[in-house]
């Protein structure tokens, strides 16, 4: 009923005819209808829908709230007001207490309800038409849905808070920004710090603000997404690290461009990363220092062995002892080198110099490197190298890989047993197998045998630092290859398999072979040499080696003393340690170069600092060459010969 009131003369035959028609319409109506008359609100009419609502009780001719006392409440006043004011009443979701049967217990129903005044011809209102709809079920269903939605939103908010996340939505056209989530956890605020896109930039760290603003601008212009990290300022001035993902779309109703995003706290992760980086730097510094400190005492040992070789070349017992010491010294140097290599690879500081090369040549070099230890244990080496195969690789690094694998096989093989070295082609890969008949690897250790510092059961890994295999895997993977281990178990031997992609380009020219003839003199001719090292044993033994070569040699054990000796000796060569206390090797070299006599002097750094960055720093400081302790006289001769020819 849309009418504000209805005027009717029930004594008019035409009106009575219309009323009859209305009754038929009312009876067919799905909405309930009833007519109440007079100040007592006597039921004059009720349709079938009304009876279904209130139960089949006796209504007509009875006062409404006598027939239905449970429904009284505030209704008598409302109906009386409709009659008195002749203005209708409209109610939405009005609660009404109703008994569905005459003696039943009342229950609350929710109604959309209208009372319309029926105006007599004389202008008075003596009757009211009530009509409406029972919407209880739909309201309860909606309320349950709303409750579920609220609970879902609350769970989302709780989850965002627990994850220290904030979800947001930004309307580009209006600049309105809404958000929810971990404002309290991140910024100690229960309400958002900002409600506009422009306001959101105020809390960004000044150094990160331009990049974030530009990233957002580009993404909004292109209608794309973004993912970035940046710093934000807490109201108390502390810095938070945040990570953000967002995407742009069009609102189908408004046509506005809407950006939705999620930002979360990564401060703890960033702190952990910084601590890991610091720990890694400290580890690298420690390993470099350890390498330096280990190399220093090895220098006089190597020089001493060279002196023995020179002074007593024909003593068989001394030669056997010296060979053992040289072999163990070389093994210790390789361990130090491997330890530093693993550290450098883990920091991404190893650069390969790949070129097409014969893999068989690499294996020959590895065998040559491992041969002294193979002979020392009276092992047999069975080689099946098959057809020549070419791979793209760094010759020195691949030699290192196979030398480590052969050294590992030797270490765990019983004397007199057989080693196997096999090379073959499988599809587009070169496959190399290194086999032994040694202690084997149990199944539990196969998955970790290539881990750095991995230690298996004592019967397998006794005496191993767990470096060589880890280094081999890292170097193989840098060559886009793979390495695996297989074993039948304890005392059943092991097989290590390396797979490398075959080269697609032609073979590079072979490197010139090293001269295996008699050793060249360390320094051509007779020279004046100054040896500078704060390690007195290392300096004195190197001096003794050089004097045996017939050179004029003097020594200094510190920076100031080195400059005094330099001025007196006027040397053609200076062999200079770097890590000396007080005046270090770099400062000594600068002072020498500043002297007129020092401009043509050949300066060679002999130091325990052996990383590529150390060598680069040495050469940049004006040195002519860099050698790592313990220096082999053959390497020293090569370096000095090259410098003498320049």
mmCIF file of C-alpha atoms in Angstrom, residues 40-316:
data_model
loop_
_atom_site.group_PDB
_atom_site.id
_atom_site.type_symbol
_atom_site.label_atom_id
_atom_site.label_comp_id
_atom_site.label_asym_id
_atom_site.label_seq_id
_atom_site.Cartn_x
_atom_site.Cartn_y
_atom_site.Cartn_z
ATOM 1 C CA UNK A 40 -10.320 -1.045 21.026
ATOM 2 C CA UNK A 41 -8.770 -2.121 17.704
ATOM 3 C CA UNK A 42 -11.378 -4.752 17.006
ATOM 4 C CA UNK A 43 -10.535 -7.157 14.186
ATOM 5 C CA UNK A 44 -12.843 -6.399 11.265
ATOM 6 C CA UNK A 45 -10.918 -8.334 8.676
ATOM 7 C CA UNK A 46 -7.842 -10.629 8.375
ATOM 8 C CA UNK A 47 -6.661 -12.449 5.269
ATOM 9 C CA UNK A 48 -5.476 -16.009 5.108
ATOM 10 C CA UNK A 49 -1.816 -14.983 5.220
ATOM 11 C CA UNK A 50 -2.468 -13.274 8.557
ATOM 12 C CA UNK A 51 -4.130 -16.369 9.953
ATOM 13 C CA UNK A 52 -1.152 -18.453 8.908
ATOM 14 C CA UNK A 53 1.071 -16.010 10.723
ATOM 15 C CA UNK A 54 -0.792 -15.941 14.061
ATOM 16 C CA UNK A 55 -2.384 -19.349 14.039
ATOM 17 C CA UNK A 56 -5.974 -20.308 13.410
ATOM 18 C CA UNK A 57 -7.373 -18.514 16.426
ATOM 19 C CA UNK A 58 -10.682 -16.639 16.752
ATOM 20 C CA UNK A 59 -10.041 -13.015 15.682
ATOM 21 C CA UNK A 60 -12.994 -11.318 13.937
ATOM 22 C CA UNK A 61 -15.049 -9.110 16.289
ATOM 23 C CA UNK A 62 -12.479 -9.356 19.087
ATOM 24 C CA UNK A 63 -10.124 -6.591 20.274
ATOM 25 C CA UNK A 64 -6.697 -7.272 18.798
ATOM 26 C CA UNK A 65 -4.750 -7.335 22.016
ATOM 27 C CA UNK A 66 -7.348 -9.444 23.768
ATOM 28 C CA UNK A 67 -7.156 -12.024 21.015
ATOM 29 C CA UNK A 68 -3.366 -11.672 20.825
ATOM 30 C CA UNK A 69 -2.159 -10.368 24.209
ATOM 31 C CA UNK A 70 1.441 -11.410 23.536
ATOM 32 C CA UNK A 71 1.686 -8.963 20.616
ATOM 33 C CA UNK A 72 0.631 -5.866 22.552
ATOM 34 C CA UNK A 73 3.877 -4.193 23.493
ATOM 35 C CA UNK A 74 4.070 -0.741 21.965
ATOM 36 C CA UNK A 75 1.530 -1.447 19.247
ATOM 37 C CA UNK A 76 -1.590 0.054 20.935
ATOM 38 C CA UNK A 77 0.168 3.402 21.142
ATOM 39 C CA UNK A 78 1.416 3.197 17.534
ATOM 40 C CA UNK A 79 -2.001 2.321 16.116
ATOM 41 C CA UNK A 80 -3.732 4.991 18.206
ATOM 42 C CA UNK A 81 -1.213 7.517 16.872
ATOM 43 C CA UNK A 82 -1.956 6.486 13.276
ATOM 44 C CA UNK A 83 -5.699 7.039 13.904
ATOM 45 C CA UNK A 84 -5.155 10.331 15.693
ATOM 46 C CA UNK A 85 -2.669 11.838 13.236
ATOM 47 C CA UNK A 86 -4.035 10.094 10.119
ATOM 48 C CA UNK A 87 -0.433 9.458 9.123
ATOM 49 C CA UNK A 88 0.761 5.952 8.297
ATOM 50 C CA UNK A 89 3.412 4.069 10.248
ATOM 51 C CA UNK A 90 6.243 2.307 8.373
ATOM 52 C CA UNK A 91 8.385 -0.174 10.244
ATOM 53 C CA UNK A 92 11.363 -2.239 9.025
ATOM 54 C CA UNK A 93 12.456 -5.375 10.794
ATOM 55 C CA UNK A 94 10.005 -4.650 13.569
ATOM 56 C CA UNK A 95 10.192 -7.275 16.344
ATOM 57 C CA UNK A 96 6.773 -8.726 17.205
ATOM 58 C CA UNK A 97 6.058 -11.371 19.832
ATOM 59 C CA UNK A 98 3.630 -13.938 18.409
ATOM 60 C CA UNK A 99 2.276 -17.290 19.450
ATOM 61 C CA UNK A 100 1.816 -19.454 16.398
ATOM 62 C CA UNK A 101 -1.128 -21.226 18.093
ATOM 63 C CA UNK A 102 -3.717 -20.092 20.625
ATOM 64 C CA UNK A 103 -1.942 -21.606 23.600
ATOM 65 C CA UNK A 104 1.544 -21.741 22.154
ATOM 66 C CA UNK A 105 4.610 -20.056 23.575
ATOM 67 C CA UNK A 106 5.270 -16.655 22.022
ATOM 68 C CA UNK A 107 8.323 -16.192 19.811
ATOM 69 C CA UNK A 108 9.862 -13.121 18.276
ATOM 70 C CA UNK A 109 9.192 -12.561 14.605
ATOM 71 C CA UNK A 110 10.637 -9.798 12.459
ATOM 72 C CA UNK A 111 8.250 -7.847 10.225
ATOM 73 C CA UNK A 112 8.264 -5.237 7.548
ATOM 74 C CA UNK A 113 5.065 -3.570 8.743
ATOM 75 C CA UNK A 114 2.798 -0.700 7.631
ATOM 76 C CA UNK A 115 -0.314 0.741 9.327
ATOM 77 C CA UNK A 116 -2.420 2.919 6.999
ATOM 78 C CA UNK A 117 -5.355 5.080 8.317
ATOM 79 C CA UNK A 118 -8.724 4.400 6.625
ATOM 80 C CA UNK A 119 -10.521 7.760 6.446
ATOM 81 C CA UNK A 120 -14.328 7.910 6.587
ATOM 82 C CA UNK A 121 -16.194 10.315 4.236
ATOM 83 C CA UNK A 122 -16.659 12.672 7.148
ATOM 84 C CA UNK A 123 -12.876 12.907 7.520
ATOM 85 C CA UNK A 124 -12.581 10.822 10.653
ATOM 86 C CA UNK A 125 -10.332 7.791 11.034
ATOM 87 C CA UNK A 126 -12.033 4.899 12.805
ATOM 88 C CA UNK A 127 -10.188 2.044 11.140
ATOM 89 C CA UNK A 128 -6.599 1.092 10.329
ATOM 90 C CA UNK A 129 -5.309 -1.270 7.654
ATOM 91 C CA UNK A 130 -2.283 -3.236 8.692
ATOM 92 C CA UNK A 131 -0.215 -5.116 6.182
ATOM 93 C CA UNK A 132 3.308 -6.486 6.002
ATOM 94 C CA UNK A 133 5.621 -9.423 5.517
ATOM 95 C CA UNK A 134 7.240 -11.837 7.910
ATOM 96 C CA UNK A 135 10.928 -11.472 7.058
ATOM 97 C CA UNK A 136 12.292 -13.398 10.041
ATOM 98 C CA UNK A 137 14.037 -16.131 8.079
ATOM 99 C CA UNK A 138 15.621 -13.789 5.536
ATOM 100 C CA UNK A 139 16.781 -11.426 8.290
ATOM 101 C CA UNK A 140 18.269 -14.266 10.329
ATOM 102 C CA UNK A 141 19.946 -15.618 7.224
ATOM 103 C CA UNK A 142 21.349 -12.177 6.427
ATOM 104 C CA UNK A 143 22.481 -11.677 10.014
ATOM 105 C CA UNK A 144 24.201 -15.029 10.022
ATOM 106 C CA UNK A 145 25.944 -14.072 6.775
ATOM 107 C CA UNK A 146 26.908 -10.694 8.232
ATOM 108 C CA UNK A 147 28.213 -12.366 11.370
ATOM 109 C CA UNK A 148 30.179 -14.836 9.305
ATOM 110 C CA UNK A 149 31.559 -11.947 7.264
ATOM 111 C CA UNK A 150 32.519 -10.059 10.430
ATOM 112 C CA UNK A 151 34.175 -13.159 11.829
ATOM 113 C CA UNK A 152 35.978 -13.724 8.556
ATOM 114 C CA UNK A 153 37.157 -10.122 8.484
ATOM 115 C CA UNK A 154 38.234 -10.397 12.106
ATOM 116 C CA UNK A 155 40.144 -13.594 11.368
ATOM 117 C CA UNK A 156 41.786 -11.825 8.436
ATOM 118 C CA UNK A 157 42.682 -8.888 10.663
ATOM 119 C CA UNK A 158 44.006 -11.257 13.335
ATOM 120 C CA UNK A 159 46.020 -13.145 10.741
ATOM 121 C CA UNK A 160 47.437 -9.901 9.341
ATOM 122 C CA UNK A 161 48.316 -8.751 12.839
ATOM 123 C CA UNK A 162 49.934 -12.084 13.684
ATOM 124 C CA UNK A 163 51.930 -11.906 10.449
ATOM 125 C CA UNK A 164 52.823 -8.250 11.050
ATOM 126 C CA UNK A 165 51.131 -7.395 7.764
ATOM 127 C CA UNK A 166 48.953 -4.531 6.532
ATOM 128 C CA UNK A 167 46.532 -4.954 3.619
ATOM 129 C CA UNK A 168 45.544 -1.763 1.814
ATOM 130 C CA UNK A 169 43.465 -0.446 -1.083
ATOM 131 C CA UNK A 170 44.083 2.831 -2.868
ATOM 132 C CA UNK A 171 41.684 4.647 -5.203
ATOM 133 C CA UNK A 172 43.901 6.542 -7.637
ATOM 134 C CA UNK A 173 41.184 9.008 -8.689
ATOM 135 C CA UNK A 174 40.125 10.031 -5.168
ATOM 136 C CA UNK A 175 43.495 9.289 -3.464
ATOM 137 C CA UNK A 176 41.508 7.557 -0.695
ATOM 138 C CA UNK A 177 43.441 4.759 0.981
ATOM 139 C CA UNK A 178 41.894 2.182 3.305
ATOM 140 C CA UNK A 179 43.856 -0.396 5.264
ATOM 141 C CA UNK A 180 43.666 -2.996 7.973
ATOM 142 C CA UNK A 181 46.068 -5.219 9.818
ATOM 143 C CA UNK A 182 49.077 -4.849 12.061
ATOM 144 C CA UNK A 183 49.090 -1.115 12.689
ATOM 145 C CA UNK A 184 49.386 -1.719 16.421
ATOM 146 C CA UNK A 185 52.154 -4.273 16.044
ATOM 147 C CA UNK A 186 54.192 -2.210 13.569
ATOM 148 C CA UNK A 187 53.494 1.397 14.500
ATOM 149 C CA UNK A 188 51.889 1.255 17.983
ATOM 150 C CA UNK A 189 48.686 2.749 16.539
ATOM 151 C CA UNK A 190 45.233 1.222 16.597
ATOM 152 C CA UNK A 191 44.171 3.390 13.676
ATOM 153 C CA UNK A 192 46.020 3.840 10.377
ATOM 154 C CA UNK A 193 48.712 6.504 10.256
ATOM 155 C CA UNK A 194 47.335 7.789 6.941
ATOM 156 C CA UNK A 195 44.196 7.587 4.811
ATOM 157 C CA UNK A 196 45.492 8.914 1.470
ATOM 158 C CA UNK A 197 48.046 7.690 -1.020
ATOM 159 C CA UNK A 198 50.032 10.891 -0.770
ATOM 160 C CA UNK A 199 50.003 10.656 3.004
ATOM 161 C CA UNK A 200 51.434 7.140 2.821
ATOM 162 C CA UNK A 201 54.738 8.444 1.466
ATOM 163 C CA UNK A 202 55.359 10.548 4.567
ATOM 164 C CA UNK A 203 56.358 7.555 6.692
ATOM 165 C CA UNK A 204 58.926 6.269 4.129
ATOM 166 C CA UNK A 205 62.623 6.586 4.883
ATOM 167 C CA UNK A 206 63.907 9.652 2.993
ATOM 168 C CA UNK A 207 66.590 7.618 1.201
ATOM 169 C CA UNK A 208 64.029 5.055 -0.034
ATOM 170 C CA UNK A 209 61.150 7.445 -0.805
ATOM 171 C CA UNK A 210 62.167 8.440 -4.371
ATOM 172 C CA UNK A 211 62.599 4.812 -5.512
ATOM 173 C CA UNK A 212 59.256 3.754 -4.044
ATOM 174 C CA UNK A 213 57.413 6.763 -5.490
ATOM 175 C CA UNK A 214 58.909 6.103 -8.939
ATOM 176 C CA UNK A 215 58.129 2.375 -8.757
ATOM 177 C CA UNK A 216 54.502 3.132 -7.884
ATOM 178 C CA UNK A 217 54.218 5.764 -10.608
ATOM 179 C CA UNK A 218 55.460 3.429 -13.322
ATOM 180 C CA UNK A 219 53.249 0.559 -12.146
ATOM 181 C CA UNK A 220 50.150 2.782 -11.963
ATOM 182 C CA UNK A 221 50.814 4.280 -15.407
ATOM 183 C CA UNK A 222 51.197 0.824 -16.932
ATOM 184 C CA UNK A 223 48.512 -0.860 -14.860
ATOM 185 C CA UNK A 224 50.988 -3.487 -13.647
ATOM 186 C CA UNK A 225 52.101 -4.858 -10.286
ATOM 187 C CA UNK A 226 55.193 -4.228 -8.197
ATOM 188 C CA UNK A 227 57.265 -5.971 -5.565
ATOM 189 C CA UNK A 228 59.886 -4.162 -3.533
ATOM 190 C CA UNK A 229 61.522 -3.650 -0.170
ATOM 191 C CA UNK A 230 62.038 -0.351 1.589
ATOM 192 C CA UNK A 231 62.534 1.238 4.970
ATOM 193 C CA UNK A 232 59.827 3.025 6.941
ATOM 194 C CA UNK A 233 60.012 5.367 9.910
ATOM 195 C CA UNK A 234 58.270 4.426 13.158
ATOM 196 C CA UNK A 235 56.732 7.379 15.030
ATOM 197 C CA UNK A 236 59.454 6.948 17.666
ATOM 198 C CA UNK A 237 62.149 7.395 15.011
ATOM 199 C CA UNK A 238 63.272 3.772 14.696
ATOM 200 C CA UNK A 239 63.542 2.155 11.267
ATOM 201 C CA UNK A 240 61.415 -0.725 10.011
ATOM 202 C CA UNK A 241 62.187 -2.816 6.941
ATOM 203 C CA UNK A 242 59.053 -3.583 4.922
ATOM 204 C CA UNK A 243 58.356 -5.752 1.893
ATOM 205 C CA UNK A 244 55.445 -4.864 -0.384
ATOM 206 C CA UNK A 245 53.488 -6.441 -3.218
ATOM 207 C CA UNK A 246 50.702 -4.586 -5.035
ATOM 208 C CA UNK A 247 48.687 -4.794 -8.222
ATOM 209 C CA UNK A 248 46.430 -2.413 -10.163
ATOM 210 C CA UNK A 249 42.935 -3.009 -11.613
ATOM 211 C CA UNK A 250 39.774 -1.148 -12.701
ATOM 212 C CA UNK A 251 36.684 -0.947 -10.513
ATOM 213 C CA UNK A 252 33.848 -2.256 -12.739
ATOM 214 C CA UNK A 253 31.309 0.058 -11.080
ATOM 215 C CA UNK A 254 33.128 3.392 -10.772
ATOM 216 C CA UNK A 255 35.735 2.864 -13.478
ATOM 217 C CA UNK A 256 38.370 4.099 -11.023
ATOM 218 C CA UNK A 257 41.842 2.601 -11.026
ATOM 219 C CA UNK A 258 42.245 0.694 -7.776
ATOM 220 C CA UNK A 259 45.559 -0.502 -6.377
ATOM 221 C CA UNK A 260 45.468 -3.274 -3.790
ATOM 222 C CA UNK A 261 48.532 -4.275 -1.873
ATOM 223 C CA UNK A 262 50.068 -6.071 1.052
ATOM 224 C CA UNK A 263 53.015 -4.864 3.102
ATOM 225 C CA UNK A 264 54.732 -6.847 5.809
ATOM 226 C CA UNK A 265 57.503 -6.456 8.337
ATOM 227 C CA UNK A 266 60.858 -7.994 7.368
ATOM 228 C CA UNK A 267 62.933 -6.178 9.983
ATOM 229 C CA UNK A 268 63.819 -9.405 11.803
ATOM 230 C CA UNK A 269 64.788 -11.069 8.531
ATOM 231 C CA UNK A 270 66.917 -8.091 7.509
ATOM 232 C CA UNK A 271 68.625 -8.102 10.879
ATOM 233 C CA UNK A 272 69.290 -11.828 10.543
ATOM 234 C CA UNK A 273 70.658 -11.292 7.019
ATOM 235 C CA UNK A 274 72.938 -8.515 8.248
ATOM 236 C CA UNK A 275 74.121 -10.727 11.104
ATOM 237 C CA UNK A 276 74.739 -13.587 8.661
ATOM 238 C CA UNK A 277 76.656 -11.263 6.339
ATOM 239 C CA UNK A 278 78.684 -9.993 9.272
ATOM 240 C CA UNK A 279 79.309 -13.556 10.416
ATOM 241 C CA UNK A 280 80.304 -14.511 6.871
ATOM 242 C CA UNK A 281 82.711 -11.571 6.658
ATOM 243 C CA UNK A 282 84.172 -12.505 10.032
ATOM 244 C CA UNK A 283 84.470 -16.126 8.896
ATOM 245 C CA UNK A 284 86.177 -15.042 5.694
ATOM 246 C CA UNK A 285 88.501 -12.744 7.614
ATOM 247 C CA UNK A 286 89.231 -15.538 10.068
ATOM 248 C CA UNK A 287 89.970 -18.032 7.286
ATOM 249 C CA UNK A 288 92.194 -15.537 5.484
ATOM 250 C CA UNK A 289 94.066 -14.810 8.710
ATOM 251 C CA UNK A 290 94.269 -18.522 9.497
ATOM 252 C CA UNK A 291 95.612 -19.194 6.020
ATOM 253 C CA UNK A 292 98.200 -16.454 6.461
ATOM 254 C CA UNK A 293 99.264 -17.712 9.872
ATOM 255 C CA UNK A 294 99.484 -21.314 8.642
ATOM 256 C CA UNK A 295 101.476 -20.390 5.561
ATOM 257 C CA UNK A 296 104.102 -18.414 7.463
ATOM 258 C CA UNK A 297 105.607 -21.360 9.395
ATOM 259 C CA UNK A 298 105.475 -23.506 6.249
ATOM 260 C CA UNK A 299 107.799 -21.106 4.403
ATOM 261 C CA UNK A 300 110.997 -21.967 6.328
ATOM 262 C CA UNK A 301 110.109 -25.657 6.172
ATOM 263 C CA UNK A 302 109.928 -25.569 2.369
ATOM 264 C CA UNK A 303 113.100 -23.505 2.104
ATOM 265 C CA UNK A 304 114.843 -25.882 4.506
ATOM 266 C CA UNK A 305 113.869 -28.862 2.331
ATOM 267 C CA UNK A 306 115.276 -27.036 -0.688
ATOM 268 C CA UNK A 307 118.543 -26.519 1.198
ATOM 269 C CA UNK A 308 118.714 -30.228 2.018
ATOM 270 C CA UNK A 309 118.118 -31.050 -1.645
ATOM 271 C CA UNK A 310 120.963 -28.760 -2.673
ATOM 272 C CA UNK A 311 123.449 -29.793 0.016
ATOM 273 C CA UNK A 312 122.887 -33.564 0.086
ATOM 274 C CA UNK A 313 121.515 -34.629 -3.305
ATOM 275 C CA UNK A 314 123.055 -38.114 -3.141
ATOM 276 C CA UNK A 315 122.018 -39.246 0.351
ATOM 277 C CA UNK A 316 119.269 -41.847 -0.282
#
